[in-house]
Amino acid sequence: LESSVYYFQNFHGRIDLLNANLILLHKPRFGQSFLAGSHSFNFMFPLPTYLPTTFKSVEGVVKYEMNITVKRFGKSDCNFVYPFNVMRVVDLNAFDPPLTKPVLKVTSKEFSIDFTSKALYMTAMIPQTGFVPSQVIDIRIQVDNRSMIYVKYVKISLKKVIAFTSQNPNIQTRELCVTEAQVYCGDVPAHKKKSFLKYLKVPLLSPNINNCDIIRLDYEIHVKAKTVGVTRSPVLKIPIQIGSIPLMSEGHVDYELAMGEPTFLRGLQI
């Protein structure tokens, strides 16, 4: 007789980024009353620039609320909660090093089930690393399949990578990867080389979150050469920054010059 015991443990964390109080109406003097009817109070509170953008996910949220309390003499208080969104302004021109520089990534894959052929080489290049929603990312890919493995297709994906870090009962990090947009390229037969130029439109996304201790939000371009069989498909990852103010001078690349022959041998040095 065998038995197995399974148990689940919850991990959680919370950080109060902002906690401010404003008194709109002071306690009235004795004999005075707050007359029935509609009353309006003007107030202003400047939000700190370090606040991360409002973010919602199944695993965690960054949220902002305005709590209003009306204290009543001899009666229970009246409480009202009004949620509001914060959009942090991220100027892509303010980054150092600048986001206007092109990025070239290279990977290679040798297949263990195939000892008679050479490796598969893949190169991906984007003209810059800073983008805003609705902007189009042009991605140049080269696949040099020197192996005997057939590549069914090449998939380009824009991934949202979310890292949640718990505080209790101990520090643990859980990562969640969500596909926001994707395009497909054609196949690459064995012993063939192909080049692709694809365009990926950035959907409506929040800027990166890198100033919160328990939630981090990043974005990556994934390029995957899907191979047949049980072999593991090679993947390239290019980190990018999503902002709200676009680059004043966008990156421009002569792909033929940047990725010219010998593409892969030269690319491995980058």
GROMACS .gro file of C-alpha atoms in nm:
model
  270
    1LEU     CA    1   0.000   0.000   0.000
    2GLU     CA    2   0.150   0.329  -0.109
    3SER     CA    3   0.022   0.677  -0.045
    4SER     CA    4   0.134   1.019  -0.158
    5VAL     CA    5   0.078   1.345   0.025
    6TYR     CA    6   0.059   1.670  -0.168
    7TYR     CA    7   0.035   2.015  -0.019
    8PHE     CA    8   0.027   2.367  -0.154
    9GLN     CA    9   0.197   2.669  -0.006
   10ASN     CA   10   0.103   3.026  -0.089
   11PHE     CA   11   0.371   3.288  -0.142
   12HIS     CA   12   0.282   3.653  -0.130
   13GLY     CA   13   0.432   3.999  -0.118
   14ARG     CA   14   0.308   4.355  -0.085
   15ILE     CA   15   0.471   4.696  -0.109
   16ASP     CA   16   0.296   5.026  -0.043
   17LEU     CA   17   0.443   5.263  -0.300
   18LEU     CA   18   0.237   5.562  -0.195
   19ASN     CA   19   0.053   5.640   0.129
   20ALA     CA   20  -0.053   6.001   0.170
   21ASN     CA   21  -0.337   6.162   0.366
   22LEU     CA   22  -0.520   6.486   0.295
   23ILE     CA   23  -0.781   6.645   0.523
   24LEU     CA   24  -1.035   6.825   0.308
   25LEU     CA   25  -1.265   6.938   0.587
   26HIS     CA   26  -1.156   6.986   0.945
   27LYS     CA   27  -1.373   6.893   1.239
   28PRO     CA   28  -1.641   7.165   1.281
   29ARG     CA   29  -1.664   7.367   1.598
   30PHE     CA   30  -1.923   7.289   1.863
   31GLY     CA   31  -2.269   7.389   1.748
   32GLN     CA   32  -2.175   7.385   1.379
   33SER     CA   33  -2.305   7.119   1.139
   34PHE     CA   34  -2.232   6.995   0.791
   35LEU     CA   35  -2.549   7.087   0.606
   36ALA     CA   36  -2.724   6.833   0.387
   37GLY     CA   37  -2.674   6.866   0.013
   38SER     CA   38  -2.393   6.848  -0.244
   39HIS     CA   39  -2.051   6.981  -0.154
   40SER     CA   40  -1.734   6.991  -0.362
   41PHE     CA   41  -1.374   7.020  -0.249
   42ASN     CA   42  -1.083   7.092  -0.477
   43PHE     CA   43  -0.753   6.929  -0.398
   44MET     CA   44  -0.431   6.842  -0.576
   45PHE     CA   45  -0.161   6.589  -0.500
   46PRO     CA   46   0.145   6.559  -0.728
   47LEU     CA   47   0.236   6.196  -0.798
   48PRO     CA   48   0.603   6.102  -0.752
   49THR     CA   49   0.786   6.030  -1.076
   50TYR     CA   50   0.916   5.697  -0.950
   51LEU     CA   51   0.574   5.529  -0.944
   52PRO     CA   52   0.548   5.229  -1.180
   53THR     CA   53   0.270   5.206  -1.436
   54THR     CA   54  -0.057   5.042  -1.339
   55PHE     CA   55  -0.031   4.671  -1.415
   56LYS     CA   56  -0.274   4.379  -1.385
   57SER     CA   57  -0.204   4.008  -1.407
   58VAL     CA   58  -0.339   3.683  -1.264
   59GLU     CA   59  -0.036   3.651  -1.039
   60GLY     CA   60  -0.007   4.011  -0.918
   61VAL     CA   61  -0.104   4.373  -0.971
   62VAL     CA   62   0.028   4.726  -0.942
   63LYS     CA   63  -0.280   4.926  -0.851
   64TYR     CA   64  -0.368   5.268  -0.714
   65GLU     CA   65  -0.673   5.363  -0.512
   66MET     CA   66  -0.815   5.677  -0.359
   67ASN     CA   67  -0.989   5.611  -0.027
   68ILE     CA   68  -1.233   5.877   0.093
   69THR     CA   69  -1.371   5.865   0.446
   70VAL     CA   70  -1.652   6.081   0.580
   71LYS     CA   71  -1.650   6.068   0.959
   72ARG     CA   72  -1.991   6.112   1.118
   73PHE     CA   73  -2.061   6.191   1.481
   74GLY     CA   74  -2.250   5.911   1.654
   75LYS     CA   75  -2.272   5.703   1.335
   76SER     CA   76  -2.048   5.471   1.138
   77ASP     CA   77  -1.807   5.628   0.890
   78CYS     CA   78  -1.884   5.636   0.518
   79ASN     CA   79  -1.599   5.494   0.308
   80PHE     CA   80  -1.559   5.523  -0.067
   81VAL     CA   81  -1.289   5.364  -0.285
   82TYR     CA   82  -1.203   5.507  -0.628
   83PRO     CA   83  -0.938   5.320  -0.830
   84PHE     CA   84  -0.731   5.516  -1.081
   85ASN     CA   85  -0.458   5.435  -1.331
   86VAL     CA   86  -0.103   5.569  -1.340
   87MET     CA   87   0.090   5.578  -1.667
   88ARG     CA   88   0.458   5.645  -1.607
   89VAL     CA   89   0.614   5.860  -1.876
   90VAL     CA   90   0.916   5.675  -2.018
   91ASP     CA   91   1.127   5.881  -2.257
   92LEU     CA   92   1.323   5.645  -2.479
   93ASN     CA   93   1.569   5.925  -2.560
   94ALA     CA   94   1.687   5.945  -2.197
   95PHE     CA   95   1.851   5.601  -2.178
   96ASP     CA   96   2.224   5.550  -2.149
   97PRO     CA   97   2.354   5.366  -2.347
   98PRO     CA   98   2.117   5.494  -2.617
   99LEU     CA   99   1.847   5.267  -2.756
  100THR     CA  100   1.912   5.375  -3.116
  101LYS     CA  101   2.195   5.127  -3.170
  102PRO     CA  102   2.120   4.809  -3.370
  103VAL     CA  103   2.149   4.470  -3.205
  104LEU     CA  104   2.274   4.152  -3.369
  105LYS     CA  105   2.227   3.814  -3.198
  106VAL     CA  106   2.368   3.481  -3.313
  107THR     CA  107   2.316   3.124  -3.203
  108SER     CA  108   2.413   2.780  -3.328
  109LYS     CA  109   2.273   2.434  -3.263
  110GLU     CA  110   2.427   2.090  -3.307
  111PHE     CA  111   2.181   1.803  -3.303
  112SER     CA  112   2.287   1.502  -3.093
  113ILE     CA  113   2.086   1.257  -3.304
  114ASP     CA  114   2.273   1.362  -3.613
  115PHE     CA  115   2.648   1.295  -3.587
  116THR     CA  116   2.720   1.318  -3.958
  117SER     CA  117   2.616   1.677  -4.036
  118LYS     CA  118   2.720   2.024  -3.930
  119ALA     CA  119   2.536   2.272  -3.708
  120LEU     CA  120   2.247   2.508  -3.770
  121TYR     CA  121   2.332   2.879  -3.746
  122MET     CA  122   2.078   3.155  -3.694
  123THR     CA  123   2.123   3.533  -3.685
  124ALA     CA  124   1.866   3.799  -3.593
  125MET     CA  125   1.903   4.176  -3.612
  126ILE     CA  126   1.686   4.476  -3.521
  127PRO     CA  127   1.776   4.842  -3.596
  128GLN     CA  128   1.713   4.968  -3.239
  129THR     CA  129   1.595   4.847  -2.898
  130GLY     CA  130   1.348   5.119  -2.796
  131PHE     CA  131   0.988   5.120  -2.921
  132VAL     CA  132   0.644   5.262  -2.841
  133PRO     CA  133   0.300   5.105  -2.898
  134SER     CA  134   0.184   5.097  -3.263
  135GLN     CA  135   0.544   5.120  -3.384
  136VAL     CA  136   0.666   4.855  -3.630
  137ILE     CA  137   0.979   4.652  -3.559
  138ASP     CA  138   1.162   4.533  -3.869
  139ILE     CA  139   1.355   4.213  -3.800
  140ARG     CA  140   1.612   4.060  -4.033
  141ILE     CA  141   1.680   3.687  -3.991
  142GLN     CA  142   1.926   3.454  -4.157
  143VAL     CA  143   1.921   3.078  -4.109
  144ASP     CA  144   2.213   2.870  -4.237
  145ASN     CA  145   2.098   2.511  -4.197
  146ARG     CA  146   2.411   2.304  -4.249
  147SER     CA  147   2.259   2.010  -4.064
  148MET     CA  148   2.040   1.726  -4.191
  149ILE     CA  149   1.742   1.846  -3.981
  150TYR     CA  150   1.442   2.009  -4.151
  151VAL     CA  151   1.325   2.347  -4.016
  152LYS     CA  152   0.945   2.369  -4.055
  153TYR     CA  153   0.923   2.743  -3.995
  154VAL     CA  154   1.082   3.037  -3.814
  155LYS     CA  155   0.860   3.215  -3.562
  156ILE     CA  156   0.915   3.571  -3.440
  157SER     CA  157   0.736   3.661  -3.114
  158LEU     CA  158   0.712   3.964  -2.892
  159LYS     CA  159   0.713   3.827  -2.537
  160LYS     CA  160   0.608   3.993  -2.214
  161VAL     CA  161   0.824   3.852  -1.934
  162ILE     CA  162   0.687   3.909  -1.583
  163ALA     CA  163   0.884   3.819  -1.270
  164PHE     CA  164   0.699   3.798  -0.937
  165THR     CA  165   0.907   3.794  -0.618
  166SER     CA  166   0.744   3.690  -0.291
  167GLN     CA  167   0.834   3.818   0.056
  168ASN     CA  168   0.654   3.563   0.275
  169PRO     CA  169   0.700   3.294   0.391
  170ASN     CA  170   1.033   3.336   0.209
  171ILE     CA  171   1.177   3.495  -0.103
  172GLN     CA  172   1.084   3.308  -0.419
  173THR     CA  173   1.065   3.426  -0.780
  174ARG     CA  174   0.816   3.302  -1.037
  175GLU     CA  175   0.847   3.401  -1.403
  176LEU     CA  176   0.559   3.422  -1.647
  177CYS     CA  177   0.605   3.460  -2.023
  178VAL     CA  178   0.315   3.584  -2.238
  179THR     CA  179   0.309   3.618  -2.618
  180GLU     CA  180   0.180   3.961  -2.726
  181ALA     CA  181   0.240   3.942  -3.103
  182GLN     CA  182   0.397   3.703  -3.352
  183VAL     CA  183   0.471   3.647  -3.721
  184TYR     CA  184   0.593   3.342  -3.913
  185CYS     CA  185   0.859   3.290  -4.176
  186GLY     CA  186   0.898   3.003  -4.421
  187ASP     CA  187   1.082   2.675  -4.389
  188VAL     CA  188   1.455   2.607  -4.422
  189PRO     CA  189   1.539   2.263  -4.566
  190ALA     CA  190   1.856   2.077  -4.474
  191HIS     CA  191   2.178   2.216  -4.626
  192LYS     CA  192   2.000   2.536  -4.727
  193LYS     CA  193   2.037   2.902  -4.629
  194LYS     CA  194   1.753   3.154  -4.623
  195SER     CA  195   1.704   3.518  -4.527
  196PHE     CA  196   1.382   3.679  -4.401
  197LEU     CA  197   1.276   4.037  -4.338
  198LYS     CA  198   0.960   4.056  -4.125
  199TYR     CA  199   0.765   4.337  -3.959
  200LEU     CA  200   0.613   4.310  -3.612
  201LYS     CA  201   0.374   4.577  -3.487
  202VAL     CA  202   0.396   4.662  -3.117
  203PRO     CA  203   0.050   4.634  -2.956
  204LEU     CA  204  -0.079   4.859  -2.679
  205LEU     CA  205   0.157   4.770  -2.393
  206SER     CA  206   0.265   4.925  -2.065
  207PRO     CA  207   0.626   5.043  -2.034
  208ASN     CA  208   0.884   4.817  -1.873
  209ILE     CA  209   0.866   4.801  -1.493
  210ASN     CA  210   1.210   4.785  -1.333
  211ASN     CA  211   1.161   4.998  -1.021
  212CYS     CA  212   0.944   4.762  -0.815
  213ASP     CA  213   1.091   4.501  -0.580
  214ILE     CA  214   0.816   4.240  -0.619
  215ILE     CA  215   0.702   4.280  -0.982
  216ARG     CA  216   0.930   4.323  -1.281
  217LEU     CA  217   0.808   4.361  -1.639
  218ASP     CA  218   1.035   4.316  -1.940
  219TYR     CA  219   0.991   4.258  -2.311
  220GLU     CA  220   1.188   4.036  -2.548
  221ILE     CA  221   1.191   3.947  -2.916
  222HIS     CA  222   1.210   3.567  -2.952
  223VAL     CA  223   1.318   3.407  -3.278
  224LYS     CA  224   1.261   3.031  -3.289
  225ALA     CA  225   1.360   2.789  -3.565
  226LYS     CA  226   1.108   2.508  -3.528
  227THR     CA  227   1.269   2.177  -3.615
  228VAL     CA  228   1.099   1.842  -3.677
  229GLY     CA  229   1.123   1.543  -3.450
  230VAL     CA  230   1.223   1.538  -3.085
  231THR     CA  231   1.512   1.781  -3.122
  232ARG     CA  232   1.509   2.103  -2.923
  233SER     CA  233   1.452   2.404  -3.146
  234PRO     CA  234   1.710   2.688  -3.123
  235VAL     CA  235   1.582   3.021  -2.990
  236LEU     CA  236   1.728   3.373  -2.999
  237LYS     CA  237   1.624   3.636  -2.744
  238ILE     CA  238   1.663   4.013  -2.788
  239PRO     CA  239   1.561   4.237  -2.493
  240ILE     CA  240   1.379   4.557  -2.586
  241GLN     CA  241   1.243   4.861  -2.403
  242ILE     CA  242   0.881   4.976  -2.439
  243GLY     CA  243   0.826   5.345  -2.364
  244SER     CA  244   0.577   5.625  -2.409
  245ILE     CA  245   0.792   5.889  -2.585
  246PRO     CA  246   0.947   5.757  -2.910
  247LEU     CA  247   1.306   5.797  -3.018
  248MET     CA  248   1.375   6.125  -3.196
  249SER     CA  249   1.616   5.955  -3.436
  250GLU     CA  250   1.531   5.596  -3.515
  251GLY     CA  251   1.799   5.344  -3.597
  252HIS     CA  252   1.863   5.267  -3.963
  253VAL     CA  253   2.065   4.967  -4.074
  254ASP     CA  254   2.198   4.857  -4.409
  255TYR     CA  255   2.116   4.490  -4.357
  256GLU     CA  256   2.311   4.371  -4.658
  257LEU     CA  257   2.623   4.543  -4.525
  258ALA     CA  258   2.566   4.453  -4.160
  259MET     CA  259   2.479   4.088  -4.229
  260GLY     CA  260   2.682   4.031  -4.542
  261GLU     CA  261   2.912   3.739  -4.607
  262PRO     CA  262   3.055   3.570  -4.415
  263THR     CA  263   2.748   3.636  -4.199
  264PHE     CA  264   2.763   3.373  -3.931
  265LEU     CA  265   3.135   3.350  -3.876
  266ARG     CA  266   3.152   3.728  -3.837
  267GLY     CA  267   2.836   3.740  -3.630
  268LEU     CA  268   2.979   3.499  -3.374
  269GLN     CA  269   3.229   3.766  -3.278
  270ILE     CA  270   2.956   4.014  -3.175
   0.00000   0.00000   0.00000
